[in-house]
CSV table of C-alpha atoms in Angstrom, one decimal:
chain,number,residue,atom,x,y,z
A,1,UNK,CA,0.1,0.1,0.1
A,2,UNK,CA,2.8,2.1,0.9
A,3,UNK,CA,4.4,1.4,-2.2
A,4,UNK,CA,1.4,2.1,-4.2
A,5,UNK,CA,1.1,5.6,-2.7
A,6,UNK,CA,4.7,6.3,-3.3
A,7,UNK,CA,4.2,5.4,-7.2
A,8,UNK,CA,1.0,7.8,-7.2
A,9,UNK,CA,2.7,10.6,-5.9
A,10,UNK,CA,5.9,10.7,-8.2
A,11,UNK,CA,4.3,11.9,-10.9
A,12,UNK,CA,2.1,14.5,-8.8
A,13,UNK,CA,5.5,15.6,-7.5
A,14,UNK,CA,7.1,15.5,-10.5
A,15,UNK,CA,4.4,17.8,-12.4
A,16,UNK,CA,4.7,20.3,-9.4
A,17,UNK,CA,8.3,20.7,-10.2
A,18,UNK,CA,8.2,21.2,-13.8
A,19,UNK,CA,5.1,23.5,-13.2
A,20,UNK,CA,7.8,25.7,-10.8
A,21,UNK,CA,10.0,25.2,-13.4
A,22,UNK,CA,7.6,26.9,-16.1
A,23,UNK,CA,6.7,29.4,-14.1
A,24,UNK,CA,10.4,30.6,-13.3
A,25,UNK,CA,11.5,30.5,-17.0
A,26,UNK,CA,8.2,32.7,-17.9
A,27,UNK,CA,9.0,35.2,-14.7
A,28,UNK,CA,12.9,35.2,-16.2
A,29,UNK,CA,11.7,35.9,-19.7
A,30,UNK,CA,9.7,38.3,-18.9
A,31,UNK,CA,12.1,40.2,-16.8
A,32,UNK,CA,14.7,40.4,-19.4
A,33,UNK,CA,11.9,41.8,-21.7
A,34,UNK,CA,10.7,44.6,-19.3
A,35,UNK,CA,14.2,45.3,-18.2
A,36,UNK,CA,15.1,48.0,-21.6
A,37,UNK,CA,11.6,49.8,-20.9
A,38,UNK,CA,12.7,50.5,-17.2
A,39,UNK,CA,16.0,52.0,-18.4
A,40,UNK,CA,14.5,54.7,-20.4
A,41,UNK,CA,14.0,57.9,-19.2
A,42,UNK,CA,10.4,59.3,-18.2
A,43,UNK,CA,8.6,60.0,-20.9
A,44,UNK,CA,10.1,58.3,-23.3
A,45,UNK,CA,9.4,54.9,-25.2
A,46,UNK,CA,9.7,53.1,-28.0
A,47,UNK,CA,7.5,52.3,-31.3
A,48,UNK,CA,7.2,51.7,-35.0
A,49,UNK,CA,6.1,54.2,-37.5
A,50,UNK,CA,6.0,53.3,-41.6
A,51,UNK,CA,8.4,50.1,-40.7
A,52,UNK,CA,11.1,52.6,-38.8
A,53,UNK,CA,12.1,52.0,-35.7
A,54,UNK,CA,11.1,55.3,-33.7
A,55,UNK,CA,12.4,56.4,-30.1
A,56,UNK,CA,10.3,59.4,-28.5
A,57,UNK,CA,11.7,61.8,-26.1
A,58,UNK,CA,9.2,64.7,-27.0
A,59,UNK,CA,8.0,66.8,-23.8
A,60,UNK,CA,9.9,65.0,-21.7
A,61,UNK,CA,11.5,67.6,-19.4
A,62,UNK,CA,15.0,66.3,-20.6
A,63,UNK,CA,18.4,68.4,-19.8
A,64,UNK,CA,20.3,66.2,-21.9
A,65,UNK,CA,20.8,63.9,-24.6
A,66,UNK,CA,19.6,60.3,-22.9
A,67,UNK,CA,21.7,57.6,-23.0
A,68,UNK,CA,20.4,53.9,-23.5
A,69,UNK,CA,18.5,55.2,-26.5
A,70,UNK,CA,18.6,51.5,-28.9
A,71,UNK,CA,21.6,51.7,-31.8
A,72,UNK,CA,19.1,50.5,-33.8
A,73,UNK,CA,16.5,53.6,-33.9
A,74,UNK,CA,15.9,55.1,-37.5
A,75,UNK,CA,13.6,58.0,-36.0
A,76,UNK,CA,14.5,60.1,-32.8
A,77,UNK,CA,12.3,62.6,-31.3
A,78,UNK,CA,14.0,65.2,-28.5
A,79,UNK,CA,11.7,68.1,-29.1
A,80,UNK,CA,9.8,70.5,-26.6
A,81,UNK,CA,12.8,69.8,-23.8
A,82,UNK,CA,15.3,71.9,-22.2
A,83,UNK,CA,18.8,70.4,-23.6
A,84,UNK,CA,20.8,73.4,-23.7
A,85,UNK,CA,24.1,72.1,-25.4
A,86,UNK,CA,24.8,68.9,-27.6
A,87,UNK,CA,28.4,67.5,-26.6
A,88,UNK,CA,30.7,65.4,-28.6
A,89,UNK,CA,30.1,62.0,-29.7
A,90,UNK,CA,26.4,62.7,-28.6
A,91,UNK,CA,24.8,60.2,-31.0
A,92,UNK,CA,27.8,58.0,-31.9
A,93,UNK,CA,26.2,54.8,-30.7
A,94,UNK,CA,23.1,55.5,-33.3
A,95,UNK,CA,24.7,54.6,-36.6
A,96,UNK,CA,21.1,53.8,-38.6
A,97,UNK,CA,19.2,57.1,-37.8
A,98,UNK,CA,17.7,58.6,-40.3
A,99,UNK,CA,15.7,61.4,-38.6
A,100,UNK,CA,16.7,63.5,-35.7
A,101,UNK,CA,14.3,66.2,-34.3
A,102,UNK,CA,15.8,68.4,-31.5
A,103,UNK,CA,13.4,71.3,-32.1
A,104,UNK,CA,12.0,73.8,-29.4
A,105,UNK,CA,14.9,72.9,-27.1
A,106,UNK,CA,17.4,75.7,-25.3
A,107,UNK,CA,20.5,74.6,-27.1
A,108,UNK,CA,23.1,77.7,-27.4
A,109,UNK,CA,26.3,75.3,-28.3
A,110,UNK,CA,27.0,72.6,-30.3
A,111,UNK,CA,30.3,70.9,-29.9
A,112,UNK,CA,32.4,69.7,-32.6
A,113,UNK,CA,32.0,66.2,-33.7
A,114,UNK,CA,28.3,66.5,-32.2
A,115,UNK,CA,26.9,64.6,-34.9
A,116,UNK,CA,29.9,62.4,-35.3
A,117,UNK,CA,28.9,59.1,-36.9
A,118,UNK,CA,25.6,60.4,-38.5
A,119,UNK,CA,27.3,61.2,-41.8
A,120,UNK,CA,26.6,58.0,-43.6
A,121,UNK,CA,22.5,57.7,-42.6
A,122,UNK,CA,21.2,61.0,-41.5
A,123,UNK,CA,18.7,62.9,-44.3
A,124,UNK,CA,17.0,65.4,-41.5
A,125,UNK,CA,17.9,67.7,-38.9
A,126,UNK,CA,16.0,70.0,-37.0
A,127,UNK,CA,17.4,72.1,-35.0
A,128,UNK,CA,14.6,75.3,-35.0
A,129,UNK,CA,13.6,77.1,-32.3
A,130,UNK,CA,16.5,77.0,-29.8
A,131,UNK,CA,18.8,79.8,-28.8
A,132,UNK,CA,21.8,79.1,-31.5
A,133,UNK,CA,23.6,82.7,-31.9
A,134,UNK,CA,27.0,81.0,-33.7
A,135,UNK,CA,28.1,77.9,-34.4
A,136,UNK,CA,31.3,76.9,-36.1
A,137,UNK,CA,30.8,75.1,-39.6
A,138,UNK,CA,33.0,72.1,-38.3
A,139,UNK,CA,30.0,70.9,-36.2
A,140,UNK,CA,28.4,70.2,-39.3
A,141,UNK,CA,31.5,68.5,-40.8
A,142,UNK,CA,30.7,65.7,-43.3
A,143,UNK,CA,27.3,66.0,-42.5
A,144,UNK,CA,24.5,65.3,-45.5
A,145,UNK,CA,21.4,65.8,-43.9
A,146,UNK,CA,18.9,68.6,-44.7
A,147,UNK,CA,19.1,71.1,-41.8
A,148,UNK,CA,16.8,73.3,-40.4
A,149,UNK,CA,17.9,76.4,-38.9
A,150,UNK,CA,15.1,78.8,-38.4
A,151,UNK,CA,13.9,80.5,-35.7
A,152,UNK,CA,17.2,80.7,-33.8
A,153,UNK,CA,18.7,84.5,-32.4
A,154,UNK,CA,21.2,84.3,-35.4
A,155,UNK,CA,24.5,86.7,-35.2
A,156,UNK,CA,24.5,87.5,-39.1
A,157,UNK,CA,28.1,87.8,-39.6
A,158,UNK,CA,31.4,85.3,-41.8
A,159,UNK,CA,30.6,82.8,-39.2
A,160,UNK,CA,27.3,82.5,-40.2
A,161,UNK,CA,27.7,83.2,-44.0
A,162,UNK,CA,30.3,79.9,-43.8
A,163,UNK,CA,27.9,77.6,-42.0
A,164,UNK,CA,25.4,78.3,-44.4
A,165,UNK,CA,27.1,77.4,-47.3
A,166,UNK,CA,28.7,74.5,-45.5
A,167,UNK,CA,25.1,72.7,-44.8
A,168,UNK,CA,22.1,72.0,-47.2
A,169,UNK,CA,19.1,73.9,-45.6
A,170,UNK,CA,15.7,71.8,-45.2
A,171,UNK,CA,13.0,73.0,-47.9
A,172,UNK,CA,11.2,76.4,-47.1
A,173,UNK,CA,13.3,76.7,-43.9
A,174,UNK,CA,15.7,79.1,-45.2
A,175,UNK,CA,13.2,82.1,-44.5
A,176,UNK,CA,13.2,81.6,-40.7
A,177,UNK,CA,16.9,82.4,-40.6
A,178,UNK,CA,17.0,86.1,-39.6
A,179,UNK,CA,19.3,88.1,-38.4
A,180,UNK,CA,18.6,89.1,-34.2
A,181,UNK,CA,21.7,90.8,-34.3
A,182,UNK,CA,24.6,91.8,-36.8
A,183,UNK,CA,27.7,93.3,-37.2
A,184,UNK,CA,26.3,95.8,-39.2
A,185,UNK,CA,22.8,97.3,-37.6
A,186,UNK,CA,20.8,97.7,-40.5
A,187,UNK,CA,20.3,94.0,-41.2
A,188,UNK,CA,18.9,93.5,-37.8
A,189,UNK,CA,15.5,91.8,-38.6
A,190,UNK,CA,15.9,90.7,-41.9
A,191,UNK,CA,16.5,87.4,-43.5
A,192,UNK,CA,20.0,86.1,-43.3
A,193,UNK,CA,19.7,85.0,-47.1
A,194,UNK,CA,18.1,88.0,-48.6
A,195,UNK,CA,21.0,90.2,-46.6
A,196,UNK,CA,24.2,88.2,-48.1
A,197,UNK,CA,22.4,88.8,-51.8
A,198,UNK,CA,23.8,91.9,-51.2
A,199,UNK,CA,26.4,91.8,-48.4
A,200,UNK,CA,29.3,89.5,-48.3
A,201,UNK,CA,30.2,89.2,-44.7
A,202,UNK,CA,33.4,87.5,-45.0
A,203,UNK,CA,35.2,90.2,-47.7
A,204,UNK,CA,33.9,92.9,-45.2
A,205,UNK,CA,35.8,91.2,-42.6
A,206,UNK,CA,38.8,90.3,-44.6
A,207,UNK,CA,38.9,94.2,-46.1
A,208,UNK,CA,38.5,95.4,-42.2
A,209,UNK,CA,41.6,93.0,-41.6
A,210,UNK,CA,44.2,94.1,-44.5
A,211,UNK,CA,43.1,97.8,-43.3
A,212,UNK,CA,43.8,97.5,-39.7
A,213,UNK,CA,47.2,95.5,-41.0
A,214,UNK,CA,48.3,98.9,-43.1
A,215,UNK,CA,47.4,100.8,-40.4
A,216,UNK,CA,49.9,98.9,-38.3
A,217,UNK,CA,52.5,98.8,-40.6
A,218,UNK,CA,52.0,102.3,-41.4
A,219,UNK,CA,52.5,103.1,-37.4
A,220,UNK,CA,55.3,100.9,-37.2
A,221,UNK,CA,57.1,102.6,-40.6
A,222,UNK,CA,56.4,106.2,-38.9
A,223,UNK,CA,58.2,105.4,-36.1
A,224,UNK,CA,61.2,104.1,-37.6
A,225,UNK,CA,61.5,107.1,-39.8
A,226,UNK,CA,61.0,109.5,-36.8
A,227,UNK,CA,63.7,107.4,-35.0
A,228,UNK,CA,66.3,107.8,-38.0
A,229,UNK,CA,65.4,111.4,-38.3
A,230,UNK,CA,66.2,111.9,-34.5
A,231,UNK,CA,69.2,110.0,-34.6
A,232,UNK,CA,70.9,112.2,-37.4
A,233,UNK,CA,69.5,115.1,-36.4
A,234,UNK,CA,71.5,114.4,-32.6
A,235,UNK,CA,74.3,113.6,-34.3
A,236,UNK,CA,74.5,116.6,-36.2
A,237,UNK,CA,74.1,118.6,-33.2
A,238,UNK,CA,76.8,117.1,-31.4
A,239,UNK,CA,79.3,117.8,-34.1
A,240,UNK,CA,77.9,121.2,-34.5
A,241,UNK,CA,78.9,121.5,-30.6
A,242,UNK,CA,82.2,120.0,-31.0
A,243,UNK,CA,83.2,122.1,-33.6
A,244,UNK,CA,82.4,125.4,-32.0
A,245,UNK,CA,84.3,124.1,-29.1
A,246,UNK,CA,87.3,123.4,-31.5
A,247,UNK,CA,87.2,127.2,-32.7
A,248,UNK,CA,87.5,128.2,-29.1
A,249,UNK,CA,91.0,126.3,-28.5
A,250,UNK,CA,94.7,127.8,-29.8
A,251,UNK,CA,95.2,127.6,-33.3
A,252,UNK,CA,97.3,124.7,-33.3
A,253,UNK,CA,95.3,121.9,-31.3
A,254,UNK,CA,92.5,123.3,-32.8
A,255,UNK,CA,93.8,122.3,-36.3
A,256,UNK,CA,94.7,119.1,-35.3
A,257,UNK,CA,91.7,118.2,-33.3
A,258,UNK,CA,89.4,119.7,-36.1
A,259,UNK,CA,91.2,117.4,-38.4
A,260,UNK,CA,90.4,114.4,-36.1
A,261,UNK,CA,86.8,115.4,-35.8
A,262,UNK,CA,86.3,116.2,-39.6
A,263,UNK,CA,88.1,112.6,-40.0
A,264,UNK,CA,85.5,110.7,-37.3
A,265,UNK,CA,82.6,112.5,-39.1
A,266,UNK,CA,83.4,111.0,-42.6
């Protein structure tokens, strides 16, 4: 009887054990699936739009570019946040990124190399409605994306002119690049492309630099000439005084000293 009971209990025990193992495995699988989502910043979530892997962090109160963005992301939305600047290699782990939206932030500075690693695939970059005043063209080196730079408080100068020539502007965005300040006050409030149709900021800067160099060289030349004139006049004055002194000496001594003085002057 006892043996029979043991035979009956054994399958039940094995069944419970297998069920426990199955539940444990299921929990582990669920945990591994949920873990990446838990690592995302609050307000950020992955999705799929038109067959493209998308990561949205719109209006998530971010103050920096988030880490742990899936590296197979095709479209990244970081718009309507408070990101103040873009550091070097900010997007280096996103080699498949096609679209990057950084509009409506507080970006005032972009370090050279911020978009490093995006040159191959990125075709759309939105930096509109930020706080950009002046950016080096080197920050967009080798970038082939169409860039939206509208609605920023731009300083219209040679640096901005070089930047505009180095990037491809997004369609219908050029009119939004307006001079908030300028090296020439009459340009303030005007569209930059309208201004550079009549003004070459870089050429004006070059002319100003050339004039400054000429003025500096003329100043040094005038100082050298003044010194030479002073030196010659001083020597002439010393020679005249010495001759007058010799004239006051007895005749014999005067002749020998005069000949010595003349030979020295010559």
